[in-house]
Short mmCIF file of C-alpha atoms in Angstrom, two decimals:
data_model
loop_
_atom_site.label_atom_id
_atom_site.label_comp_id
_atom_site.label_asym_id
_atom_site.label_seq_id
_atom_site.Cartn_x
_atom_site.Cartn_y
_atom_site.Cartn_z
CA MET A 1 -8.93 6.22 -6.20
CA GLU A 2 -7.79 3.79 -8.89
CA TYR A 3 -6.31 6.71 -10.83
CA VAL A 4 -4.48 8.06 -7.79
CA ASP A 5 -3.07 4.55 -7.40
CA LEU A 6 -2.01 4.49 -11.06
CA ILE A 7 -0.38 7.91 -10.84
CA CYS A 8 1.52 6.88 -7.71
CA ARG A 9 2.44 3.51 -9.23
CA PHE A 10 3.71 5.00 -12.49
CA THR A 11 5.50 7.85 -10.69
CA THR A 12 7.28 5.55 -8.23
CA GLY A 13 8.16 3.11 -10.99
CA LEU A 14 9.51 5.81 -13.30
CA VAL A 15 11.59 7.41 -10.54
CA PHE A 16 13.16 4.07 -9.62
CA LEU A 17 13.67 3.15 -13.28
CA ALA A 18 15.50 6.46 -13.85
CA ALA A 19 17.61 5.86 -10.73
CA PHE A 20 18.43 2.28 -11.78
CA VAL A 21 19.40 3.21 -15.35
CA GLY A 22 21.36 6.27 -14.21
CA LYS A 23 23.33 4.32 -11.63
CA LEU A 24 24.23 1.66 -14.17
CA ALA A 25 25.27 4.32 -16.69
CA GLY A 26 27.46 6.04 -14.09
CA TRP A 27 28.40 2.94 -12.12
CA ALA A 28 31.95 3.93 -11.13
CA ALA A 29 30.87 7.37 -9.93
CA PHE A 30 27.85 5.96 -8.06
CA ARG A 31 29.98 3.30 -6.35
CA ALA A 32 32.54 5.95 -5.39
CA SER A 33 29.78 8.08 -3.79
CA VAL A 34 28.57 5.31 -1.47
CA PRO A 35 31.05 6.00 1.39
CA ASP A 36 29.68 9.53 1.76
CA LEU A 37 26.19 8.17 2.40
CA ALA A 38 27.00 4.85 4.06
CA PRO A 39 30.30 5.34 5.91
CA GLY A 40 31.91 2.20 7.21
CA LEU A 41 30.00 -0.09 4.86
CA PRO A 42 31.69 -1.80 1.90
CA PRO A 43 30.94 0.35 -1.17
CA THR A 44 30.61 -2.31 -3.85
CA PRO A 45 28.14 -4.60 -2.02
CA VAL A 46 26.08 -1.59 -0.90
CA ALA A 47 26.00 -0.19 -4.44
CA VAL A 48 24.99 -3.58 -5.87
CA ALA A 49 22.28 -4.00 -3.23
CA VAL A 50 20.87 -0.52 -3.95
CA VAL A 51 20.72 -1.15 -7.70
CA ILE A 52 19.11 -4.57 -7.23
CA ALA A 53 16.56 -3.13 -4.79
CA GLU A 54 15.72 -0.29 -7.17
CA ALA A 55 15.19 -2.76 -10.02
CA GLY A 56 13.06 -4.81 -7.62
CA VAL A 57 10.75 -1.85 -7.01
CA VAL A 58 10.20 -1.44 -10.76
CA VAL A 59 9.48 -5.15 -11.26
CA LEU A 60 7.19 -5.42 -8.23
CA LEU A 61 5.18 -2.39 -9.33
CA ALA A 62 4.86 -3.82 -12.86
CA VAL A 63 3.33 -7.10 -11.67
CA PRO A 64 -0.29 -6.61 -10.55
CA MET A 65 -0.08 -9.16 -7.72
CA SER A 66 2.97 -7.52 -6.14
CA VAL A 67 2.13 -3.81 -6.33
CA SER A 68 1.76 -3.43 -2.56
CA ALA A 69 5.19 -5.01 -2.06
CA GLY A 70 6.63 -2.63 -4.67
CA TYR A 71 5.19 0.36 -2.86
CA ALA A 72 6.52 -0.93 0.46
CA LEU A 73 10.01 -1.58 -0.88
CA GLY A 74 10.05 1.79 -2.66
CA ALA A 75 8.89 3.69 0.41
CA GLY A 76 11.41 1.85 2.59
CA LEU A 77 14.29 2.60 0.24
CA LEU A 78 13.29 6.24 -0.04
CA ALA A 79 13.06 6.53 3.74
CA ALA A 80 16.54 5.01 4.05
CA PHE A 81 17.89 7.36 1.36
CA THR A 82 16.32 10.34 3.12
CA VAL A 83 17.94 9.39 6.42
CA ALA A 84 21.30 8.67 4.76
CA VAL A 85 21.41 12.10 3.11
CA TRP A 86 20.21 13.83 6.30
CA LEU A 87 22.91 12.13 8.37
CA ALA A 88 25.58 12.91 5.77
CA LEU A 89 24.59 16.58 5.92
CA ARG A 90 24.71 16.53 9.74
CA ARG A 91 28.22 15.04 9.56
CA GLY A 92 29.26 17.84 7.22
CA THR A 93 29.98 15.48 4.34
CA SER A 94 30.74 17.35 1.16
CA GLY A 95 30.00 14.43 -1.16
CA THR A 96 27.81 14.32 -4.20
CA CYS A 97 24.38 12.95 -4.84
CA ARG A 98 24.61 10.21 -7.45
CA CYS A 99 20.95 9.35 -6.86
CA PHE A 100 20.33 9.20 -10.60
CA GLY A 101 23.83 8.08 -11.45
CA VAL A 102 25.48 10.52 -13.78
CA THR A 103 24.76 13.86 -12.09
CA ALA A 104 27.17 15.19 -9.50
CA THR A 105 24.99 17.51 -7.45
CA PRO A 106 26.53 18.29 -4.05
CA LEU A 107 24.60 16.76 -1.17
CA GLY A 108 22.03 19.18 0.16
CA PHE A 109 18.64 19.61 1.73
CA ALA A 110 17.00 19.37 -1.73
CA GLN A 111 17.72 15.62 -1.80
CA VAL A 112 16.11 15.20 1.63
CA VAL A 113 12.98 17.00 0.41
CA ARG A 114 12.92 15.12 -2.90
CA ASN A 115 13.30 11.72 -1.26
CA ALA A 116 10.65 12.52 1.34
CA LEU A 117 8.22 13.64 -1.39
CA ALA A 118 8.89 10.52 -3.43
CA ALA A 119 8.38 8.38 -0.32
CA ALA A 120 5.07 10.17 0.31
CA VAL A 121 3.95 9.28 -3.24
CA ALA A 122 4.79 5.61 -2.62
CA VAL A 123 2.99 5.60 0.75
CA LEU A 124 -0.07 7.28 -0.78
CA GLY A 125 -0.11 4.68 -3.55
CA TRP A 126 0.14 1.86 -1.03
CA ALA A 127 -2.67 3.39 1.03
CA VAL A 128 -5.11 3.71 -1.87
CA HIS A 129 -4.11 0.56 -3.77
CA ALA A 130 -7.08 -1.77 -4.01
CA GLY A 131 -6.08 -3.91 -6.97
CA GLY A 132 -8.45 -5.83 -9.17
CA THR A 133 -10.10 -2.86 -10.87
CA ALA A 134 -9.77 -2.37 -14.63
CA PRO A 135 -9.53 1.37 -15.39
CA ASP A 136 -10.43 2.63 -18.85
CA LEU A 137 -7.72 3.37 -21.39
CA ALA A 138 -8.21 7.15 -21.33
CA GLY A 139 -7.74 7.17 -17.56
CA VAL A 140 -4.59 5.08 -17.85
CA VAL A 141 -3.14 7.44 -20.48
CA LEU A 142 -3.94 10.52 -18.38
CA SER A 143 -2.52 8.83 -15.28
CA LEU A 144 0.67 7.99 -17.16
CA ALA A 145 0.97 11.59 -18.40
CA ALA A 146 0.48 12.96 -14.88
CA ALA A 147 2.98 10.44 -13.50
CA ALA A 148 5.57 11.29 -16.16
CA THR A 149 5.27 14.95 -15.20
CA LEU A 150 5.53 14.24 -11.48
CA ALA A 151 8.41 11.79 -11.98
CA SER A 152 10.25 14.40 -14.08
CA VAL A 153 9.89 16.93 -11.27
CA LEU A 154 11.29 14.41 -8.78
CA VAL A 155 14.14 13.24 -11.03
CA PHE A 156 15.17 16.82 -11.85
CA PHE A 157 14.38 18.19 -8.37
CA ASP A 158 18.01 19.16 -7.72
CA ASP A 159 18.09 21.22 -10.92
CA LEU A 160 14.75 22.86 -10.11
CA ALA A 161 15.89 23.67 -6.58
CA ASP A 162 19.09 25.18 -7.97
CA VAL A 163 17.17 27.34 -10.45
CA LEU A 164 14.77 28.50 -7.74
CA LYS A 165 17.49 29.44 -5.23
CA PRO A 166 17.61 33.13 -4.39
CA MET A 167 20.52 34.81 -6.10
CA SER A 168 23.16 36.07 -3.68
#
């Protein structure tokens, strides 16, 4: 299970790192998208809090003694993001998903699915995390490769969903 933990840890960390870097790179656009997902809340403080929390997930997952806290924070954020997108869709909001900063994908069910899948990865990692074991280097490299693949699928989920849509 140590390799499942590593895959989940690397995947969750990479997804949040991509989100953090993307939001900083497209800060103005990300900040402008906040009212669509968090109506009534002040956009700048919410945007700052999201970016700080995402960086926190990466740091917590990188420090062996705080991995469980990183999984918990990551899963909690992803659950909140899932609910925020779901509610925005129910309200009929026609905003954009700036989840990874620079892209401007219209809000849709794909973000709900993506966030729920990413949350499931974080919860699985938290559930199997035992800590204290020293995996071999080959296992770490394979886990990192698997995580990079899975993280890429999650980060580019909107694009994949768009490509896989039936043509009308």
